[in-house]
Coordinates of C-alpha atoms and ligand atoms in Angstrom, one line a residue:
Y1 CA 78.8 61.4 -127.1
E2 CA 75.5 61.7 -125.3
S3 CA 76.7 64.8 -123.6
L4 CA 79.8 66.9 -123.1
T5 CA 80.5 70.2 -121.4
V6 CA 81.5 73.2 -123.5
G7 CA 85.0 72.9 -122.1
E8 CA 85.3 69.1 -122.9
L9 CA 84.0 69.7 -126.4
G10 CA 86.5 72.5 -127.0
K11 CA 89.3 70.1 -125.9
K12 CA 88.1 67.4 -128.2
L13 CA 88.0 69.8 -131.1
G14 CA 91.3 71.4 -130.2
R15 CA 89.5 74.8 -129.9
E16 CA 89.4 77.3 -127.1
P17 CA 86.3 77.1 -125.0
S18 CA 85.8 80.8 -125.7
E19 CA 85.5 80.0 -129.4
I20 CA 82.8 77.4 -128.7
I21 CA 81.0 79.8 -126.4
K22 CA 81.1 82.4 -129.2
K23 CA 79.6 79.9 -131.7
L24 CA 76.8 79.1 -129.2
F25 CA 76.3 82.8 -128.8
M26 CA 75.9 83.2 -132.5
L27 CA 73.2 80.5 -132.2
G28 CA 71.5 82.6 -129.6
V29 CA 72.7 80.6 -126.6
M30 CA 74.5 82.1 -123.6
A31 CA 76.7 79.3 -122.4
T32 CA 79.5 78.9 -119.8
I33 CA 82.5 76.6 -120.0
N34 CA 80.8 74.1 -117.7
Q35 CA 77.5 74.0 -119.6
E36 CA 76.5 70.6 -120.7
L37 CA 75.6 70.1 -124.3
D38 CA 73.5 67.3 -125.6
K39 CA 74.1 65.1 -128.6
D40 CA 72.3 67.3 -131.1
A41 CA 74.0 70.5 -130.0
I42 CA 77.4 68.7 -130.1
E43 CA 76.6 67.6 -133.6
L44 CA 75.6 71.1 -134.6
I45 CA 78.8 72.6 -133.4
C46 CA 80.9 69.8 -134.9
A47 CA 79.2 70.2 -138.2
D48 CA 80.2 73.8 -138.1
Y49 CA 83.8 72.7 -137.8
G50 CA 83.4 70.0 -140.5
V51 CA 84.0 67.4 -137.9
E52 CA 82.0 64.2 -137.8
V53 CA 80.8 63.0 -134.4
E54 CA 81.8 59.5 -133.6
E55 CA 79.0 57.6 -131.9
E56 CA 79.9 56.6 -128.4
I57 CA 77.2 55.2 -126.2
R58 CA 77.8 56.5 -122.7
I59 CA 76.4 54.2 -120.1
D60 CA 75.2 56.6 -117.5
V61 CA 72.1 54.8 -116.4
T62 CA 72.9 51.4 -115.0
D63 CA 72.2 49.8 -118.2
L64 CA 69.9 46.8 -118.4
E65 CA 71.5 46.0 -121.7
I66 CA 74.5 44.8 -119.9
Y67 CA 72.4 42.2 -118.1
F68 CA 70.5 41.6 -121.3
E69 CA 73.7 40.6 -123.1
E70 CA 75.5 39.2 -120.1
P71 CA 76.5 35.5 -120.6
E72 CA 74.7 33.5 -118.0
E73 CA 76.7 31.2 -115.8
V74 CA 74.4 28.5 -116.9
Q75 CA 74.2 29.0 -120.7
G76 CA 71.2 26.9 -121.3
V77 CA 70.6 24.8 -124.4
P78 CA 69.4 26.9 -127.4
T79 CA 66.5 25.2 -129.1
E80 CA 64.2 26.3 -131.9
R81 CA 61.9 29.2 -131.0
P82 CA 58.8 30.6 -132.8
P83 CA 59.3 33.6 -135.1
V84 CA 58.0 37.0 -134.0
V85 CA 56.2 38.6 -136.9
T86 CA 55.2 42.2 -137.6
I87 CA 52.7 43.3 -140.2
M88 CA 53.6 46.5 -142.0
G89 CA 52.3 48.5 -145.0
H90 CA 50.5 51.6 -146.2
V91 CA 47.4 52.8 -144.5
D92 CA 44.2 51.0 -145.7
H93 CA 46.1 48.2 -147.4
G94 CA 44.7 45.7 -145.0
K95 CA 47.1 45.2 -142.0
T96 CA 44.3 45.2 -139.4
T97 CA 42.1 43.0 -141.5
L98 CA 44.9 40.5 -142.0
L99 CA 45.9 40.4 -138.3
D100 CA 42.3 39.8 -137.4
S101 CA 41.8 37.1 -140.1
I102 CA 44.9 35.3 -138.9
R103 CA 43.8 35.5 -135.3
D104 CA 40.2 34.5 -136.0
T105 CA 41.1 31.5 -138.1
K106 CA 43.9 30.2 -135.9
V107 CA 43.8 31.4 -132.3
T108 CA 40.3 30.2 -131.5
Q109 CA 40.7 26.8 -133.1
G110 CA 40.4 24.2 -130.4
E111 CA 39.9 27.0 -127.9
A112 CA 36.1 26.7 -127.9
G113 CA 34.8 29.7 -126.2
G114 CA 38.3 31.0 -125.6
I115 CA 38.2 34.7 -124.8
T116 CA 40.4 36.7 -127.0
Q117 CA 42.2 39.2 -125.0
H118 CA 43.9 42.2 -126.5
I119 CA 47.5 42.2 -125.1
G120 CA 49.3 43.7 -128.1
A121 CA 50.5 40.4 -129.4
Y122 CA 49.2 36.9 -130.0
Q123 CA 50.4 33.4 -130.8
I124 CA 49.0 31.0 -133.3
E125 CA 49.7 27.4 -134.2
V126 CA 50.3 26.2 -137.8
E127 CA 51.2 22.7 -138.6
G128 CA 52.2 22.1 -135.0
K129 CA 54.5 25.2 -134.9
Q130 CA 53.9 28.4 -133.1
I131 CA 54.1 31.9 -134.7
T132 CA 53.9 35.1 -132.6
F133 CA 52.3 38.2 -134.1
L134 CA 52.8 41.7 -132.7
D135 CA 49.6 43.6 -133.3
T136 CA 51.0 47.0 -132.3
P137 CA 51.1 49.1 -135.5
G138 CA 54.1 47.9 -137.3
H139 CA 55.6 51.3 -138.0
A140 CA 55.2 52.5 -134.5
A141 CA 56.6 49.3 -133.1
F142 CA 59.6 49.5 -135.3
T143 CA 60.4 53.1 -134.6
T144 CA 59.9 53.1 -130.8
M145 CA 61.5 49.8 -130.4
R146 CA 64.4 50.6 -132.6
A147 CA 64.9 54.0 -131.1
R148 CA 65.4 52.1 -127.8
G149 CA 67.8 49.6 -129.4
A150 CA 65.4 46.7 -129.0
K151 CA 65.1 44.1 -131.7
V152 CA 61.9 42.1 -131.4
T153 CA 60.8 41.3 -134.9
D154 CA 62.2 38.3 -136.9
I155 CA 60.0 38.6 -140.0
T156 CA 58.0 41.4 -141.5
I157 CA 54.9 40.8 -143.6
L158 CA 54.7 43.7 -146.0
V159 CA 51.0 44.2 -147.0
V160 CA 50.5 45.9 -150.4
A161 CA 47.0 46.3 -151.8
A162 CA 46.9 45.0 -155.3
D163 CA 44.5 47.7 -156.4
D164 CA 46.7 50.5 -155.1
G165 CA 50.3 49.4 -155.4
V166 CA 53.4 50.8 -153.7
M167 CA 52.7 53.9 -151.6
P168 CA 54.8 56.1 -149.4
Q169 CA 54.3 54.0 -146.2
T170 CA 55.1 50.9 -148.2
I171 CA 58.5 52.3 -148.9
E172 CA 58.9 53.5 -145.4
A173 CA 58.1 50.0 -144.2
I174 CA 60.7 48.5 -146.5
N175 CA 63.3 50.9 -145.2
H176 CA 62.5 50.0 -141.6
A177 CA 62.8 46.3 -142.2
K178 CA 66.0 46.7 -144.2
A179 CA 67.6 48.9 -141.5
A180 CA 66.7 46.3 -138.9
E181 CA 67.8 43.5 -141.2
V182 CA 64.5 41.7 -140.9
P183 CA 63.4 39.5 -143.8
I184 CA 60.4 40.7 -145.7
I185 CA 57.5 38.5 -147.1
V186 CA 55.2 40.4 -149.4
A187 CA 51.5 39.8 -149.0
V188 CA 49.8 41.1 -152.1
N189 CA 46.4 41.9 -150.6
K190 CA 42.9 42.5 -151.9
M191 CA 43.2 40.0 -154.7
D192 CA 39.5 39.5 -154.6
K193 CA 39.0 43.0 -156.1
P194 CA 38.4 43.1 -159.9
S195 CA 40.9 46.0 -160.1
A196 CA 43.7 43.9 -158.4
N197 CA 46.9 44.1 -160.4
P198 CA 49.6 42.0 -158.7
D199 CA 52.0 42.4 -161.6
R200 CA 52.1 46.1 -161.0
V201 CA 52.9 45.5 -157.3
M202 CA 55.7 43.1 -158.3
Q203 CA 57.0 45.6 -160.8
E204 CA 56.9 48.6 -158.5
L205 CA 58.7 46.6 -155.7
T206 CA 61.6 45.7 -157.9
E207 CA 62.5 49.4 -157.8
H208 CA 62.9 49.0 -154.0
G209 CA 65.1 46.0 -154.1
L210 CA 62.4 43.3 -153.7
L211 CA 62.5 41.0 -156.6
S212 CA 60.0 38.2 -156.6
E213 CA 61.1 34.6 -156.8
A214 CA 59.0 34.2 -159.9
W215 CA 61.2 36.8 -161.6
G216 CA 64.5 35.3 -160.4
G217 CA 64.8 37.2 -157.1
D218 CA 64.6 35.9 -153.6
T219 CA 61.6 37.7 -152.2
I220 CA 58.5 35.7 -151.4
F221 CA 55.3 37.1 -152.7
V222 CA 52.0 35.6 -151.6
P223 CA 48.7 36.7 -153.2
I224 CA 46.0 37.0 -150.5
S225 CA 42.7 38.4 -149.6
A226 CA 42.6 39.3 -146.0
L227 CA 38.9 39.8 -146.4
T228 CA 37.9 36.4 -147.9
R229 CA 40.9 34.8 -146.2
D230 CA 42.2 33.3 -149.5
G231 CA 45.9 32.7 -149.4
I232 CA 46.4 33.1 -145.7
D233 CA 47.4 29.5 -145.2
Q234 CA 50.0 29.8 -147.9
L235 CA 51.2 33.1 -146.3
L236 CA 51.6 31.4 -142.9
E237 CA 53.5 28.4 -144.5
M238 CA 55.9 31.0 -146.0
V239 CA 56.4 32.5 -142.5
L240 CA 57.4 29.1 -141.2
L241 CA 59.7 28.5 -144.1
V242 CA 61.5 31.8 -143.7
S243 CA 61.6 31.2 -139.9
E244 CA 63.3 27.8 -140.5
V245 CA 65.9 29.4 -142.7
A246 CA 66.6 32.0 -140.1
E247 CA 67.3 29.2 -137.5
L248 CA 65.8 31.2 -134.6
K249 CA 67.0 29.9 -131.3
A250 CA 66.6 30.5 -127.6
S251 CA 67.1 28.7 -124.3
K252 CA 64.2 27.7 -122.2
D253 CA 66.3 26.9 -119.2
I254 CA 67.7 30.3 -118.2
R255 CA 66.2 33.3 -116.5
A256 CA 63.9 35.3 -118.8
K257 CA 64.8 38.4 -120.6
G258 CA 62.9 40.3 -123.3
T259 CA 61.1 43.5 -124.3
V260 CA 58.0 45.4 -123.3
I261 CA 55.4 45.4 -126.1
E262 CA 53.0 47.7 -124.3
A263 CA 52.1 48.8 -120.8
Q264 CA 49.5 50.8 -119.0
L265 CA 48.0 51.6 -115.6
D266 CA 44.8 49.6 -114.9
R267 CA 42.4 50.8 -112.3
G268 CA 42.0 47.5 -110.6
R269 CA 45.2 45.7 -111.4
G270 CA 47.8 48.5 -111.2
S271 CA 50.6 48.4 -113.7
V272 CA 49.9 46.0 -116.5
A273 CA 52.7 45.2 -119.0
T274 CA 52.7 43.0 -122.0
L275 CA 56.2 41.4 -122.3
L276 CA 57.7 39.4 -125.1
V277 CA 59.9 36.8 -123.6
Q278 CA 62.9 36.6 -126.0
D279 CA 65.1 34.2 -124.1
G280 CA 64.6 31.9 -121.1
T281 CA 61.4 31.2 -119.2
L282 CA 59.4 33.7 -117.3
R283 CA 57.6 32.5 -114.2
V284 CA 55.1 33.8 -111.7
G285 CA 57.1 35.0 -108.6
D286 CA 60.2 35.9 -110.6
P287 CA 62.1 39.1 -109.4
I288 CA 62.2 41.3 -112.4
V289 CA 63.5 44.7 -113.6
V290 CA 61.5 46.2 -116.4
G291 CA 62.9 49.4 -117.8
N292 CA 62.9 51.7 -114.8
T293 CA 60.4 49.7 -112.8
F294 CA 60.7 46.4 -110.9
G295 CA 58.8 43.9 -108.9
K296 CA 57.9 40.3 -108.6
V297 CA 55.7 38.8 -111.3
R298 CA 52.4 38.6 -109.5
A299 CA 50.2 37.1 -112.3
M300 CA 50.6 36.2 -115.9
I301 CA 47.9 36.1 -118.5
N302 CA 48.4 34.8 -122.0
D303 CA 46.9 36.1 -125.3
I304 CA 43.7 34.2 -124.9
G305 CA 43.1 35.5 -121.4
R306 CA 44.2 32.4 -119.5
R307 CA 46.3 32.6 -116.4
V308 CA 49.6 30.9 -116.9
K309 CA 52.5 30.1 -114.6
E310 CA 55.3 30.2 -117.1
A311 CA 56.1 31.6 -120.5
G312 CA 58.9 30.5 -122.8
P313 CA 60.8 32.1 -125.7
S314 CA 58.8 34.2 -128.2
T315 CA 55.7 34.1 -125.9
P316 CA 53.8 37.3 -125.2
V317 CA 52.3 37.6 -121.7
E318 CA 50.7 40.2 -119.7
I319 CA 52.1 40.6 -116.2
T320 CA 51.2 42.5 -113.1
G321 CA 53.3 43.2 -110.0
L322 CA 55.5 46.1 -111.2
N323 CA 56.0 49.2 -109.1
G324 CA 55.5 51.5 -112.1
V325 CA 54.5 51.6 -115.7
P326 CA 57.4 50.8 -118.1
Q327 CA 57.5 51.9 -121.7
A328 CA 57.1 50.0 -125.0
G329 CA 60.6 49.0 -126.1
D330 CA 62.0 48.8 -122.5
R331 CA 64.1 45.7 -121.8
F332 CA 63.2 43.4 -118.9
V333 CA 65.6 41.0 -117.1
V334 CA 64.8 38.5 -114.4
F335 CA 67.3 38.3 -111.5
E336 CA 68.3 35.6 -109.2
D337 CA 66.7 37.2 -106.2
E338 CA 64.6 40.2 -105.2
K339 CA 67.4 41.9 -103.4
K340 CA 69.5 42.1 -106.6
A341 CA 66.5 43.2 -108.7
R342 CA 65.7 45.9 -106.2
Q343 CA 69.3 47.1 -106.0
I344 CA 69.6 47.4 -109.8
A345 CA 66.1 49.0 -110.1
E346 CA 66.9 51.6 -107.4
S347 CA 70.3 52.6 -108.9
R348 CA 68.6 52.8 -112.4
A349 CA 65.9 55.0 -110.9
G350 CA 68.5 57.2 -109.2
D351 CA 70.5 57.6 -112.4
A352 CA 67.4 58.3 -114.4
L353 CA 66.5 61.1 -111.9
V354 CA 69.9 62.6 -112.2
E355 CA 69.6 62.4 -115.9
Q356 CA 66.3 64.1 -115.9
R357 CA 67.6 66.9 -113.6
G358 CA 70.6 67.3 -115.8
E359 CA 68.5 67.6 -118.8
N360 CA 67.0 70.8 -117.6
T361 CA 70.2 72.6 -117.4
R362 CA 71.5 71.1 -120.6
V363 CA 71.4 72.9 -123.9
T364 CA 69.3 70.8 -126.2
L365 CA 68.4 71.6 -129.8
D366 CA 64.9 72.3 -128.7
N367 CA 65.6 74.9 -126.1
L368 CA 68.4 76.2 -128.3
F369 CA 65.8 77.0 -130.9
D370 CA 63.4 78.3 -128.3
Q371 CA 65.9 80.9 -127.3
M372 CA 66.6 82.0 -130.9
Ligands
LIG1 P1 45.0 49.0 -142.5 O1 44.9 50.5 -142.4 O2 46.2 48.6 -143.3 O3 45.0 48.4 -141.1 O4 43.8 48.5 -143.4 P2 42.5 47.8 -142.9 O5 42.7 46.4 -142.5 O6 41.8 48.7 -141.9 O7 41.6 47.8 -144.3 C1 41.3 49.0 -144.9 C2 40.0 48.7 -145.7 O8 40.3 47.7 -146.8 C3 38.9 48.1 -144.9 O9 37.7 48.6 -145.4 C4 38.9 46.6 -145.2 O10 37.7 46.0 -145.1 C5 39.4 46.6 -146.6 N1 40.2 45.4 -147.0 C6 41.2 44.9 -146.3 N2 41.6 43.7 -146.9 C7 40.9 43.5 -147.9 C8 40.8 42.5 -149.0 O11 41.6 41.6 -149.0 N3 39.9 42.7 -149.9 C9 39.0 43.7 -149.9 N4 38.1 43.8 -150.9 N5 39.0 44.7 -149.0 C10 39.9 44.6 -148.0
LIG2 MG1 44.8 49.3 -139.3

């Protein structure tokens, strides 16, 4: 439960509200029977009774997720879509260098003088196939996106420096990817260094469930140097291979939906949001609800700074035209007309406001501790 009053919680636990009130009192909180308790406070009380809290998602904000999952009248024809890749790994193991190398070698090819624009994601072409890279820091992307229930990544490249081996954030990255059920490709980086010891990396990773193909397992390891760019082509080939196995599909011919990668307020342009289209095709002029904001897509810019009129599945685009700044991980959904988009956005905004107000009177773990 996201929230319950003291009385409701008492009923669920088969206890008198006075007993719950007493327990809260022991925790330093003066509560009344109608006081709302948040999830953490509920869990705390339940733990005290040895009762496990069953997760139940309460839909109190007109949930975009409903529209996100809603089967369209026109289902569209699912076709192959590019993989969306995140690079993760321990600090200084070469994530940024790798992202830059991939981008430099592939994005600007055939785009003579093409301006590279930082929009939080980019797309490259390898052997006639597209690959989308999110260049938001992998860990942050995973945690904020996952906290909001959004799944955007199809494949994770785990960068491990061959001269340093498995480190705490390497393990953290493995856990994130496993929890999200995202396949991992290991890039054993800094192979140009004399002190590189790839065998040690392979050995250490077996302890975390990643057994290399060379040793009879099913995890792909690619030795690379992000600096000299050795091995990057092989790495990208492996990404395409894993992507093929995953059979990633989306429909181009339905209204677009997807997730916010990043967003900010720009002085000249107003609200600017990078969206990852996950299904359908997004077009200039589309009425759109993005998190708690809405509008009509005014302009779209792709990852090389070009104005585009439409963006298909797995494509990152920067849009303007929203009435506010959404948050990374927010869902977006295009609606058939502006009236419907406005209606949904307004009821979502209204609910969010009520939620915010409600929050102040609710007992949360934070203010519970404040009062202790
Ligand atoms: P991040 O923290 O994971 O993003 O790591 P960076 O990409 O910032 O790299 C950290 C340092 O390692 C930088 O000084 C890079 O130049 C260096 N580095 C990254 N990749 C390689 C590589 O393949 N070989 C060598 N020798 N140095 C590298
Ligand atoms: Mg970095």
